[in-house]
Coordinates of C-alpha atoms in Angstrom, one line a residue:
Chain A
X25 CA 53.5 -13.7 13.6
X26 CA 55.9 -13.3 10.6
X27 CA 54.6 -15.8 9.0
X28 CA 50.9 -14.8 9.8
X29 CA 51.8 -11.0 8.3
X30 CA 53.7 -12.8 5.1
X31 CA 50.5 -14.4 4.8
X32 CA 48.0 -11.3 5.2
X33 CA 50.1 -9.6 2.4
X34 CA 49.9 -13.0 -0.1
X35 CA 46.2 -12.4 0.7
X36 CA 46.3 -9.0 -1.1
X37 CA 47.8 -9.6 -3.6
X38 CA 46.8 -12.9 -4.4
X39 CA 43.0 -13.4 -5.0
X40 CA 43.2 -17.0 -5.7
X41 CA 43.7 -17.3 -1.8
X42 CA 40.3 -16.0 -1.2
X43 CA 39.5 -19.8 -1.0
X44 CA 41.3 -19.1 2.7
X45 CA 38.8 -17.0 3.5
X46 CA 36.6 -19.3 5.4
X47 CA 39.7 -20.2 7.5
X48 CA 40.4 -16.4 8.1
X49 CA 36.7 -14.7 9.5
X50 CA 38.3 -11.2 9.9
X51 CA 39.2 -11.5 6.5
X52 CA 35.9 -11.5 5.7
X53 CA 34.5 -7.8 5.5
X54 CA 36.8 -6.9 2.9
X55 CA 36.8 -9.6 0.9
X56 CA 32.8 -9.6 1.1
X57 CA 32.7 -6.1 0.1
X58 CA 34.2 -6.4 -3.0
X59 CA 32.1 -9.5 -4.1
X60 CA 29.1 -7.5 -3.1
X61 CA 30.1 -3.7 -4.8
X62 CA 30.6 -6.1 -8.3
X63 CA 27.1 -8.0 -7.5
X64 CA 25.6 -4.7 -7.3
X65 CA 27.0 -3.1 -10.4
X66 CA 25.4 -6.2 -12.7
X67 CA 22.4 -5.7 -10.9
X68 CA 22.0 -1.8 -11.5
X69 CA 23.4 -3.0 -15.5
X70 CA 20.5 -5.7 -15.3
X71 CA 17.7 -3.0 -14.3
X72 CA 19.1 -0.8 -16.2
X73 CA 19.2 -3.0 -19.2
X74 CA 22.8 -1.0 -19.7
X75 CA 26.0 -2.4 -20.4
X76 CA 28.3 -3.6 -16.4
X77 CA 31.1 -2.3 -18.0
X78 CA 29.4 1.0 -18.0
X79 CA 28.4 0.9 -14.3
X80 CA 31.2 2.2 -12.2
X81 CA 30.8 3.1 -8.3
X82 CA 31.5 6.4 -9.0
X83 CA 28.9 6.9 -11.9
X84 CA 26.2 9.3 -11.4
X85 CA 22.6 8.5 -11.7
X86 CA 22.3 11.1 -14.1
X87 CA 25.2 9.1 -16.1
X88 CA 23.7 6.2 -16.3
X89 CA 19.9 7.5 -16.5
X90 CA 18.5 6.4 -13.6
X91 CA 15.2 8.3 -12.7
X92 CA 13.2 8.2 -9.3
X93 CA 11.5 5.2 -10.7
X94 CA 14.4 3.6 -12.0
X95 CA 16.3 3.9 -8.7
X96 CA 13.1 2.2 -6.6
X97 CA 13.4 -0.5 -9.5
X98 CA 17.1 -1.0 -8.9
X99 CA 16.5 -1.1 -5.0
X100 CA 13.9 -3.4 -5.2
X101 CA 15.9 -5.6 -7.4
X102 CA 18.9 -5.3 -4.8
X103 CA 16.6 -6.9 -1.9
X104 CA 16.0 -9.5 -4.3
X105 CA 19.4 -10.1 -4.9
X106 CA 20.7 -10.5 -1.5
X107 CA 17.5 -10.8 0.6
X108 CA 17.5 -7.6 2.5
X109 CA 14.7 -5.3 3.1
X110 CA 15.9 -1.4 2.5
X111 CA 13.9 1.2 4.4
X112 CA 11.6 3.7 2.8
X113 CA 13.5 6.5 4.6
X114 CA 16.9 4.9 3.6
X115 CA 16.1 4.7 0.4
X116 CA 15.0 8.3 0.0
X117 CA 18.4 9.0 1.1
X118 CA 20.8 7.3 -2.0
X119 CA 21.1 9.5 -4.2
X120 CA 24.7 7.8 -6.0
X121 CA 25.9 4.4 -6.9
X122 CA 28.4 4.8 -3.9
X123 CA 25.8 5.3 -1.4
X124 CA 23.8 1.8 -3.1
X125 CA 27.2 0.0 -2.6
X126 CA 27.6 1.3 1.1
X127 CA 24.1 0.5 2.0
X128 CA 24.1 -3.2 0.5
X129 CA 27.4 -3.7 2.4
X130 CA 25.8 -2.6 5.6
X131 CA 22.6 -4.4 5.7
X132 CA 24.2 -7.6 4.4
X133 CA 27.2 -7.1 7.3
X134 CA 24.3 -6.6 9.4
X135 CA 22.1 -9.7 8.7
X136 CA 25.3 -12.1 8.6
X137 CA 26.2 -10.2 12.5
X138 CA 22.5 -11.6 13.1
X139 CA 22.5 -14.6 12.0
X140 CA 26.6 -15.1 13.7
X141 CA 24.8 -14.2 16.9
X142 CA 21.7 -16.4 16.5
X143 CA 23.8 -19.4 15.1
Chain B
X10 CA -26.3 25.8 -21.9
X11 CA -25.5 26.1 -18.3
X12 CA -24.9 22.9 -16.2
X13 CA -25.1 22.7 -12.8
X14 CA -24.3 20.1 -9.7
X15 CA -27.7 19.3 -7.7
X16 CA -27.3 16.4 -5.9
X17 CA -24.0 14.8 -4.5
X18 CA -23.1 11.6 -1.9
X19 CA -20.2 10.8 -0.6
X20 CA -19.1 7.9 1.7
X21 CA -15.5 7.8 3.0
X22 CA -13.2 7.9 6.2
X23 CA -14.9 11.0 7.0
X24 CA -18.2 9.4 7.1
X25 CA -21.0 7.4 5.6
X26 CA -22.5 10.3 4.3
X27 CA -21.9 13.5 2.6
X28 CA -23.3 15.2 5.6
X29 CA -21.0 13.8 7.8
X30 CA -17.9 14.2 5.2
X31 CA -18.3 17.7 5.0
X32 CA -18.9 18.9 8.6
X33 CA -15.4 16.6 9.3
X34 CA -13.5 18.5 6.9
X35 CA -14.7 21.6 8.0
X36 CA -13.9 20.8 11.6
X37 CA -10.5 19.6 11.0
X38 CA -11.3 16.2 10.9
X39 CA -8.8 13.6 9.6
X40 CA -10.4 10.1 8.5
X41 CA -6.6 8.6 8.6
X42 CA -6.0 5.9 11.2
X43 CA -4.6 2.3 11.3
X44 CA -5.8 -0.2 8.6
X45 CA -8.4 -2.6 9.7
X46 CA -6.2 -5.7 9.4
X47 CA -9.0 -7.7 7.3
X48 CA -7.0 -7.1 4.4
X49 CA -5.9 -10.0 2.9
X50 CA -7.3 -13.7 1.6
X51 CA -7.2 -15.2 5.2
X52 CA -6.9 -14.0 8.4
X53 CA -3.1 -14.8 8.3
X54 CA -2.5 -12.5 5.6
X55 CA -3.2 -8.5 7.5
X56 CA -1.6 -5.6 7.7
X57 CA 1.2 -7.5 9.4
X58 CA 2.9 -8.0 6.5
X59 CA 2.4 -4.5 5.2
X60 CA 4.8 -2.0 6.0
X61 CA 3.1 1.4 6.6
X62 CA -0.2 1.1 9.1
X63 CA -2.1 3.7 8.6
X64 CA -4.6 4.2 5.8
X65 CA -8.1 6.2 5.3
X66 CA -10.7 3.8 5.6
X67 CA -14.7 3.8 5.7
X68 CA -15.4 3.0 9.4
X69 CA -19.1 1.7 10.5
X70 CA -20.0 0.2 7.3
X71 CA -22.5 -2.6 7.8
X72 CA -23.1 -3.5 4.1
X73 CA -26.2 -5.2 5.2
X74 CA -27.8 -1.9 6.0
X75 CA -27.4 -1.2 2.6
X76 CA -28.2 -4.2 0.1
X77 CA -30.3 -7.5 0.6
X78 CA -27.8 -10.6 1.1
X79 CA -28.3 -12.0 -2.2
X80 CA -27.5 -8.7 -3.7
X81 CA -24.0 -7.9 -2.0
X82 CA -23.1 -11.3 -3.5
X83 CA -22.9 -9.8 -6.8
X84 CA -21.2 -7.0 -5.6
X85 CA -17.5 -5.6 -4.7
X86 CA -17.0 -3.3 -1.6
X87 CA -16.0 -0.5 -4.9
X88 CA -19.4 -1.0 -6.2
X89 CA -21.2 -0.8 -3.0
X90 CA -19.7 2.4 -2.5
X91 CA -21.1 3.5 -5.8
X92 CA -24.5 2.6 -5.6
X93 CA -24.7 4.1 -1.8
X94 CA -23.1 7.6 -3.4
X95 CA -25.6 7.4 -6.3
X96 CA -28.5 7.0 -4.0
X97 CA -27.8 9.6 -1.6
X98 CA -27.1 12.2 -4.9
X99 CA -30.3 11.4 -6.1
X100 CA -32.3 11.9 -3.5
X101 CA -30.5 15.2 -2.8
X102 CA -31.6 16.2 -6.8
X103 CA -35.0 14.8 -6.0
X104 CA -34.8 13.3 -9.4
X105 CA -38.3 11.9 -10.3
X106 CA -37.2 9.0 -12.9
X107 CA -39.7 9.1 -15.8
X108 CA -39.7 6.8 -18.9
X109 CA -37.8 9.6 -20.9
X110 CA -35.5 10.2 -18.6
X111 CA -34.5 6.4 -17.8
X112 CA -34.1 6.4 -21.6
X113 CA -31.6 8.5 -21.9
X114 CA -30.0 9.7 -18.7
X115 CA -26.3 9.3 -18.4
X116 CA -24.1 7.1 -15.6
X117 CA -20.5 8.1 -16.3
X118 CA -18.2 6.4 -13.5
X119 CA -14.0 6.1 -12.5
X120 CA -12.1 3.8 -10.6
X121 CA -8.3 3.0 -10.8
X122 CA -8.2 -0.6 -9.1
X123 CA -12.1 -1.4 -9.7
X124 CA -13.0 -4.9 -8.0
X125 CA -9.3 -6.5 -7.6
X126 CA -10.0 -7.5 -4.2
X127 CA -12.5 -9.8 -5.2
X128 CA -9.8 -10.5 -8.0
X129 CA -7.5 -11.2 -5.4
X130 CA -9.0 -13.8 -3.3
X131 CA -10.1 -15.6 -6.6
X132 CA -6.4 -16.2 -7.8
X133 CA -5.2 -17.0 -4.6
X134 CA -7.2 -19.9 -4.6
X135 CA -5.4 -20.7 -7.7
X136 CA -2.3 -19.6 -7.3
X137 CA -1.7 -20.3 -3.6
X138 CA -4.4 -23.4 -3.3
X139 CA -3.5 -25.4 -6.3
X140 CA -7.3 -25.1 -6.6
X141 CA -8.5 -26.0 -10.9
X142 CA -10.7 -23.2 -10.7
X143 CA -11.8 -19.9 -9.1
X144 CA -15.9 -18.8 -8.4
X145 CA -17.8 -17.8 -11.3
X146 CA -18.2 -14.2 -9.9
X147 CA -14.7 -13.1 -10.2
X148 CA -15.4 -11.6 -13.3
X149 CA -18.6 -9.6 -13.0
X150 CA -17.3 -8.6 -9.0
X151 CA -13.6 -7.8 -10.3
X152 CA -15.0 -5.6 -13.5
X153 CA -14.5 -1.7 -13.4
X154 CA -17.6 -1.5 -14.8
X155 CA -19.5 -2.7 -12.1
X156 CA -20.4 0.2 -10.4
X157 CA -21.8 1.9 -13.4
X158 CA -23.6 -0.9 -14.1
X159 CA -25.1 -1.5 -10.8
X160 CA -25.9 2.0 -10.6
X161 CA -28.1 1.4 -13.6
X162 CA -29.8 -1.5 -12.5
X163 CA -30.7 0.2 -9.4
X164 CA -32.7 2.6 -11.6
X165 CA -32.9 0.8 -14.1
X166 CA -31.6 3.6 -16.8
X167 CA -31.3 2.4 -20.2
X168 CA -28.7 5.2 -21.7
X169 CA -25.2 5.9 -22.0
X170 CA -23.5 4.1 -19.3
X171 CA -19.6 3.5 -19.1
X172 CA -16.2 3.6 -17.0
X173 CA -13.4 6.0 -16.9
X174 CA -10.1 4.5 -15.7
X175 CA -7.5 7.3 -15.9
X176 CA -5.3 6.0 -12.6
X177 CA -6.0 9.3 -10.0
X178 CA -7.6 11.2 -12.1
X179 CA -10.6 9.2 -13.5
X180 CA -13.7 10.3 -11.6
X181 CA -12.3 14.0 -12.8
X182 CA -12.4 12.3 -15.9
X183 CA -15.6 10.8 -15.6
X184 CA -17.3 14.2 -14.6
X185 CA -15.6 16.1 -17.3
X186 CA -17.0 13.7 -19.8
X187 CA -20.9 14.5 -17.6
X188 CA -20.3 17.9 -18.0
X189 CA -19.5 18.0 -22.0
X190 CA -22.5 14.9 -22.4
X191 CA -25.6 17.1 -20.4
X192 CA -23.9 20.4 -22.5
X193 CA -23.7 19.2 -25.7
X194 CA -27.5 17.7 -25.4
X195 CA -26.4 14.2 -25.5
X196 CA -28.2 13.2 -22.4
X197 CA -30.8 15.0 -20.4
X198 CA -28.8 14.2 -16.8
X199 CA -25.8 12.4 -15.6
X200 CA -24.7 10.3 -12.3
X201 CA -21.0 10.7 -12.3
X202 CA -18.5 10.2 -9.8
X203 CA -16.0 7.8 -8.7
X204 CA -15.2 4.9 -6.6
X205 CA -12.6 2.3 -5.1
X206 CA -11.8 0.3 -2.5
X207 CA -8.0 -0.3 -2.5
X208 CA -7.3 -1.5 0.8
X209 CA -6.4 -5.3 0.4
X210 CA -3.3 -7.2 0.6
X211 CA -2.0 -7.3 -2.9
X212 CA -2.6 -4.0 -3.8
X213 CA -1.2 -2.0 -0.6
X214 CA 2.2 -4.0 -1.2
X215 CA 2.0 -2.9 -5.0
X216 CA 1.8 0.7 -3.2
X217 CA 4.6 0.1 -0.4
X218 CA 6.4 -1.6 -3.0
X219 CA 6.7 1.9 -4.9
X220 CA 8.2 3.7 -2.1
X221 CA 5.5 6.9 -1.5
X222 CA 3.1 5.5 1.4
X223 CA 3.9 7.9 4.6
X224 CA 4.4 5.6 7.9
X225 CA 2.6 8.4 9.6
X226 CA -0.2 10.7 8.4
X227 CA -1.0 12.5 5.1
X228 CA 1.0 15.9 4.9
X229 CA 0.3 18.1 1.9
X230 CA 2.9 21.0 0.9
X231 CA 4.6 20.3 4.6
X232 CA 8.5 20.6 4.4
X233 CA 8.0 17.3 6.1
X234 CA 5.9 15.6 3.9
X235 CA 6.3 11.7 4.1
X236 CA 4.2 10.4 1.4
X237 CA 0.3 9.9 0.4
X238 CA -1.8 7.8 2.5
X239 CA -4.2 5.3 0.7
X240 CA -8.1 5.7 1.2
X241 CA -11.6 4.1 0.2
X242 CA -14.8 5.4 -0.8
X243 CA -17.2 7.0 -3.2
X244 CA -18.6 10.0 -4.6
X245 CA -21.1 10.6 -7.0
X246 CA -22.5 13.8 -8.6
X247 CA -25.8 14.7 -10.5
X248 CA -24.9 16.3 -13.9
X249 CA -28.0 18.7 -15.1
X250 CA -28.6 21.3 -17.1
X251 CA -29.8 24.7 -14.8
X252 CA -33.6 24.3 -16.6
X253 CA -33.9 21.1 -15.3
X254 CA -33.2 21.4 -11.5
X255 CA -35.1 25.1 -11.6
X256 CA -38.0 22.9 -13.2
X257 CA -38.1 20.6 -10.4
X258 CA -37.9 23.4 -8.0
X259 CA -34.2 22.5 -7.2
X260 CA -31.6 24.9 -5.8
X261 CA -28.4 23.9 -8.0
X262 CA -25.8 23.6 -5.6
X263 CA -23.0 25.4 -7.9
X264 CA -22.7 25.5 -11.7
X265 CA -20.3 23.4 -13.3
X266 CA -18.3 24.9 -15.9
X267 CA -15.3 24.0 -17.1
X268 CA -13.6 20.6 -17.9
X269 CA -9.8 20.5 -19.0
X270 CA -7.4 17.4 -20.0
X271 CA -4.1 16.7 -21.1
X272 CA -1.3 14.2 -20.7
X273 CA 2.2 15.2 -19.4
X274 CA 3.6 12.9 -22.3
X275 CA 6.9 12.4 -21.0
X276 CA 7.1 10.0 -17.5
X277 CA 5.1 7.5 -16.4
X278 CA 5.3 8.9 -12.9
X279 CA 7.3 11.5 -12.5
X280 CA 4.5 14.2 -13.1
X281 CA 5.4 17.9 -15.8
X282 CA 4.2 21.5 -13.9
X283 CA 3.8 21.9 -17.9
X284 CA 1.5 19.2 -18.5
X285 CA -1.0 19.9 -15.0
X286 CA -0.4 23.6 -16.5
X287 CA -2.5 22.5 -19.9
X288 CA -4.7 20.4 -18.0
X289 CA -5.9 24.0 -16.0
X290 CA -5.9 26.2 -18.6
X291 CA -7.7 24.0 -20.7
X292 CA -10.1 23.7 -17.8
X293 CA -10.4 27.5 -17.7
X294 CA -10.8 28.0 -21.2
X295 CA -13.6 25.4 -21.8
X296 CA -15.2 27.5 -18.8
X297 CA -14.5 30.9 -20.5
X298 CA -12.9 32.0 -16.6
X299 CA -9.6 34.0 -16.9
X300 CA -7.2 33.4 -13.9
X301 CA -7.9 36.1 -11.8
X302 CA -11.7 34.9 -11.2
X303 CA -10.6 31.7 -9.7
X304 CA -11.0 32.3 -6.0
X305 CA -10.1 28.5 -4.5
X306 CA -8.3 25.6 -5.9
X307 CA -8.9 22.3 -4.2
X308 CA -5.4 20.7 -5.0
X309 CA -4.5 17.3 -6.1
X310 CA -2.0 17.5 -3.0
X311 CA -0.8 14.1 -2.3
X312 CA 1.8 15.1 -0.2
X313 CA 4.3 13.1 -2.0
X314 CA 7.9 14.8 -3.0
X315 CA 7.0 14.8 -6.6
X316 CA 3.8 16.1 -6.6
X317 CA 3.6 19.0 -4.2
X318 CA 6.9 21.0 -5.9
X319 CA 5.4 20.3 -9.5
X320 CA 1.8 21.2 -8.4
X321 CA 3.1 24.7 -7.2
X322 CA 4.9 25.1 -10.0
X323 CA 2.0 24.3 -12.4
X324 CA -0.4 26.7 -10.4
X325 CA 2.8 29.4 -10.2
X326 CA 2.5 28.9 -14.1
X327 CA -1.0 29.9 -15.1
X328 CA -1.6 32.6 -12.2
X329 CA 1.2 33.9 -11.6
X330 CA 2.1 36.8 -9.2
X331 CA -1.6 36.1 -7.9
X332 CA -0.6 32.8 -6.6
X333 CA -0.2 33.6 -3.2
X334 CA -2.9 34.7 -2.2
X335 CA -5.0 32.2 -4.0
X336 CA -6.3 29.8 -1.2
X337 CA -5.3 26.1 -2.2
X338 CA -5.9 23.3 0.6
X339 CA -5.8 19.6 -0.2
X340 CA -8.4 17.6 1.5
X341 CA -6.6 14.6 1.1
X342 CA -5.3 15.1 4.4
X343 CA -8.3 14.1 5.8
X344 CA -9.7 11.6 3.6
X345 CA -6.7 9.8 2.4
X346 CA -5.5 9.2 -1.5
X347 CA -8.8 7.6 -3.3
X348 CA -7.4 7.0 -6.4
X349 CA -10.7 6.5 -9.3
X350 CA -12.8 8.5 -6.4
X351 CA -10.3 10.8 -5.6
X352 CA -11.6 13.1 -8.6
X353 CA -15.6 13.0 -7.5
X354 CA -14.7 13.0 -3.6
X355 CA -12.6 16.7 -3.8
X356 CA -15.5 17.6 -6.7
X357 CA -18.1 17.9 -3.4
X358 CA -15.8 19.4 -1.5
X359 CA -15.2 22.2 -3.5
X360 CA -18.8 22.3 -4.7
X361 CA -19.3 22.9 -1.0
X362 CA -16.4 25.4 -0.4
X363 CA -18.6 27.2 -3.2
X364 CA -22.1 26.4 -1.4
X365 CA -21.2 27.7 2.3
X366 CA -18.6 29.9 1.8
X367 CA -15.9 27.4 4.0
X368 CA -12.8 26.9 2.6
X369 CA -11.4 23.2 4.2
X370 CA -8.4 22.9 5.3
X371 CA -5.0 20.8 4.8
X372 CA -4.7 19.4 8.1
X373 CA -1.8 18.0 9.2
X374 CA 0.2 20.7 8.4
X375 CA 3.5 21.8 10.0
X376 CA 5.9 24.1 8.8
X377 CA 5.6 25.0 4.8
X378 CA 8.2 23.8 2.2
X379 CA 9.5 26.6 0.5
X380 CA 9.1 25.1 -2.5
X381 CA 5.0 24.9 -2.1
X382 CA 5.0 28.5 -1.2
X383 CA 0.8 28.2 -1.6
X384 CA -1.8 29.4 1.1
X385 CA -2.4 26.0 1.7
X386 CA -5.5 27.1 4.3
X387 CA -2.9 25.5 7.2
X388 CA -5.4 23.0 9.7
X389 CA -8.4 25.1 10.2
X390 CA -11.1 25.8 7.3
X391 CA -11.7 29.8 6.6
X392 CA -14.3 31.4 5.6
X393 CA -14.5 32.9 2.3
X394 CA -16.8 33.9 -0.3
X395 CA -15.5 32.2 -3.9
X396 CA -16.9 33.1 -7.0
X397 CA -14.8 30.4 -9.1
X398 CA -12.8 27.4 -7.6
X399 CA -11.4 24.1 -9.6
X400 CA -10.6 20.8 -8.5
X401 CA -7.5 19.2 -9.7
X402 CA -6.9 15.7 -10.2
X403 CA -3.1 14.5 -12.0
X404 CA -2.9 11.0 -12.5
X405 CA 0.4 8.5 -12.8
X406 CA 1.0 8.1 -16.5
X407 CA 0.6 11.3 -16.9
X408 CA -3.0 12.2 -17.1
X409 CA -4.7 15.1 -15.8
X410 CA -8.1 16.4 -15.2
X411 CA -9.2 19.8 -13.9
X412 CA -12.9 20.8 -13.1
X413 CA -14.1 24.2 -12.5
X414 CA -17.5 25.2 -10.8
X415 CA -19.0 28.5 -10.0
X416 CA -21.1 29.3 -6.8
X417 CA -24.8 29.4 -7.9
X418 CA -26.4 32.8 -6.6

């Protein structure tokens, strides 16, 4: 167990070991997330032909000047990016960066339950 | 001169005539229902892989009822539409085609989408089938043009004859531009109106791609609104000055009056109050009405987020404190979102809001939004006798088009 915990705490603070992951599957929601919050700042950069540096989870939409359009543009390009189809009444809903971040992370947790469950 | 409106047709959800389109709108009717799944290249490809279901299409349409074989061949289901609208309008005018008046009369004609179906099917053969080539009638069937120009082979008119494709707003368009042409002299009559047929595969996931298709039913002004719902058909109007139809011993069904543009200028979808604003004043001012003449408006009313709040505000704009009790109903509630017809399909309706003193309703409605604090005319037509009413018709990119009629006493 020691050596288990020792090894948990490495994993924080040592993202090399992410590599370990594979061996570890309740590592893998946090580890994921991350990976998938920087995936869909460069996207929103991407769509919004913007600088990533400039895209931070807590930017605003106004911030960064996304529009009604711009945002369907941004979710559409999101699907793309990690096959997942966003409802019409979900999207409606995201109104912040945040809430793009949270959503990805959900439907992509969701399809990988999914696909766990039909494997 | 004065110009009036003295033959229309109509052929939509609501029916395959005008006839039938107005008595369902008066009754409450609504044309929306599931989408015949016949929508894309093979029988594979339906509605299946379309996320909303329902849609306003024309129902009980034999095409061979209408047009020889050889014909239809030549023909997309947009430009059936038009030349079935055309026919029954002129028959209403009783138009008695002469050499003079084949010379010179006027076919002025909008669609947004045009013959892409046909399009459609012809690069999917390409694209899809690895086929060299696609049939040699993708380009006359897929052509905006073609219901103008069938129109005019049909009776065989030899004058001004051209397409308006302004997005929502083109049959508006295309009857503003009748109006001015008949007014000004340049041509002795005019068949405008609109038409499209926009329910096929590509083009409905274009629509659920953008994110404002309601999975349910077409709710104008309702706090909950879900989006517009697509429909098809035609409408087409006869364009004359008052002499003309008198002379023929033709009661005008209303004057037409007014005609008023403009573009928003700033998004290519989000829609300015301002801009629809200069779009009806322009319309009033062309028509020398002030504001407190105008007795009925027959809203653009998609029921989508963006237009309803902005479409208030605009009318909140030019009338002010008389806004609420100025009766405004959008009939695409029951006929669905025609894009290019859209325009010509609300033109009859308010031309016969004018006619019989029966304002149609926006059905569907359930509780108001606050924001669209408009006497919307909630599910059940009124009656009401209206001097002065406008259509309004405000396209994505901007462009807007407003007509204004006057009852003919």
């Amino acid at each position: 167990l020691a050596a288990g915990l020792t090894l948990l705490k490495q994993f924080d603070v040592q993202p090399w070991q992410i590599f370990l992951r594979a061996e570890l599957p309740f590592l893998r929601r946090p580890i994921m997330s991350e990976t998938i919050q920087a995936r869909v700042l460069r996207v929103i950069a991407t769509t919004q032909r913007i600088p990533v540096e400039k895209v931070k989870p807590d930017s605003t939409f106004e911030e960064l000047g996304i529009d009604s359009m711009d945002s369907i543009n941004i979710l559409f390009d999101l699907e793309s990016e990690f096959d997942i189809e966003i409802k019409d009444e979900d999207a409606k809903k995201i109104q912040t960066i945040r809430e793009m971040i949270d959503g990805v992370t959900y439907l992509v947790n969701s399809k990988q339950n999914t696909q766990a469950a039909t494997d | 001169m004065r110009v009036v409106i003295s033959g229309m047709g109509v052929i939509s959800a609501l029916g395959l005539d005008q006839q039938e389109f107005w008595q369902s709108l008066v009754n409450g009717q609504s044309g929306i229902g599931p989408i015949p799944n016949d929508v894309g290249p093979t029988p594979e490809m339906g509605m299946n892989q379309v996320r909303f279901k329902n849609g306003a299409a024309v129902r009980g349409y034999d095409a061979d009822t209408y047009f020889p074989r050889k014909a239809l061949s030549f023909m997309d289901r947009f430009a059936q539409f038009s030349v079935i609208s055309a026919r029954e309008a002129v028959n209403m005018a009783g138009i008695e085609w002469d050499d003079e008046l084949r010379e010179s009369a006027a076919i002025i004609t909008g669609t947004c989408m045009g013959g892409r179906f046909t399009e459609e099917i012809g690069y999917w053969e390409l694209f899809h089938h690895g086929r060299h080539r696609v049939h040699p009638l993708t380009i006359p069937l897929g052509m905006s043009n073609a219901g103008a120009s069938h129109i005019s082979m049909e009776y065989g008119l030899h004058g001004p004859a051209f397409t308006i494709s302004t997005a929502c707003s083109s049959s508006a368009h295309a009857i503003g531009h009748a109006l001015w042409m008949v007014r000004s002299g340049a041509a002795p009559l005019a068949i405008a109106g609109g038409s499209e047929a926009p329910l096929f595969l590509g083009g409905l996931k274009a629509w659920e791609a953008m994110r404002v298709v309601s999975p349910d039913t077409c709710r104008p002004f309702s706090a909950k609104r879900s989006g517009m719902i697509l429909g098809e058909g035609a409408a087409m109007l006869i364009v004359e000055p008052l002499e003309r139809a008198l002379a023929r011993g033709v009661k005008p069904l209303a004057e037409i009056v007014g005609f008023g543009m403009s573009a928003d200028a700033c998004h290519v979808t989000q829609p300015s109050a301002e801009g629809a604003a200069r779009a009806i004043r322009a319309a009033l001012r062309d028509g020398g009405i002030s504001p407190e003449q105008v007795g009925y408006i027959n809203a653009h009313g998609t029921a989508t987020e963006a237009n309803d709040r902005m479409e208030t505000t605009a009318i909140r704009m030019v009338f002010g404190d008389r806004t609420a009790d100025l009766p405004v109903s959008s009939t695409k509630s029951a006929h669905g979102h025609t894009l290019g017809a859209a325009g010509a399909i609300e033109a009859v309706a308010t031309v016969q809001a004018l006619c019989t003193g029966m304002l149609p309703p926006t059905i569907n409605f359930l509780e108001a939004d606050p924001e669209c604090d408009l006497d919307v005319v909630p599910n059940h037509a009124r009656a009401a006798k209206v001097d002065v009413a406008l259509s309004q018709s405000f396209a994505f990119g901007g462009l807007n088009a407003v007509l204004a009629f006057r009852a003919w006493h």
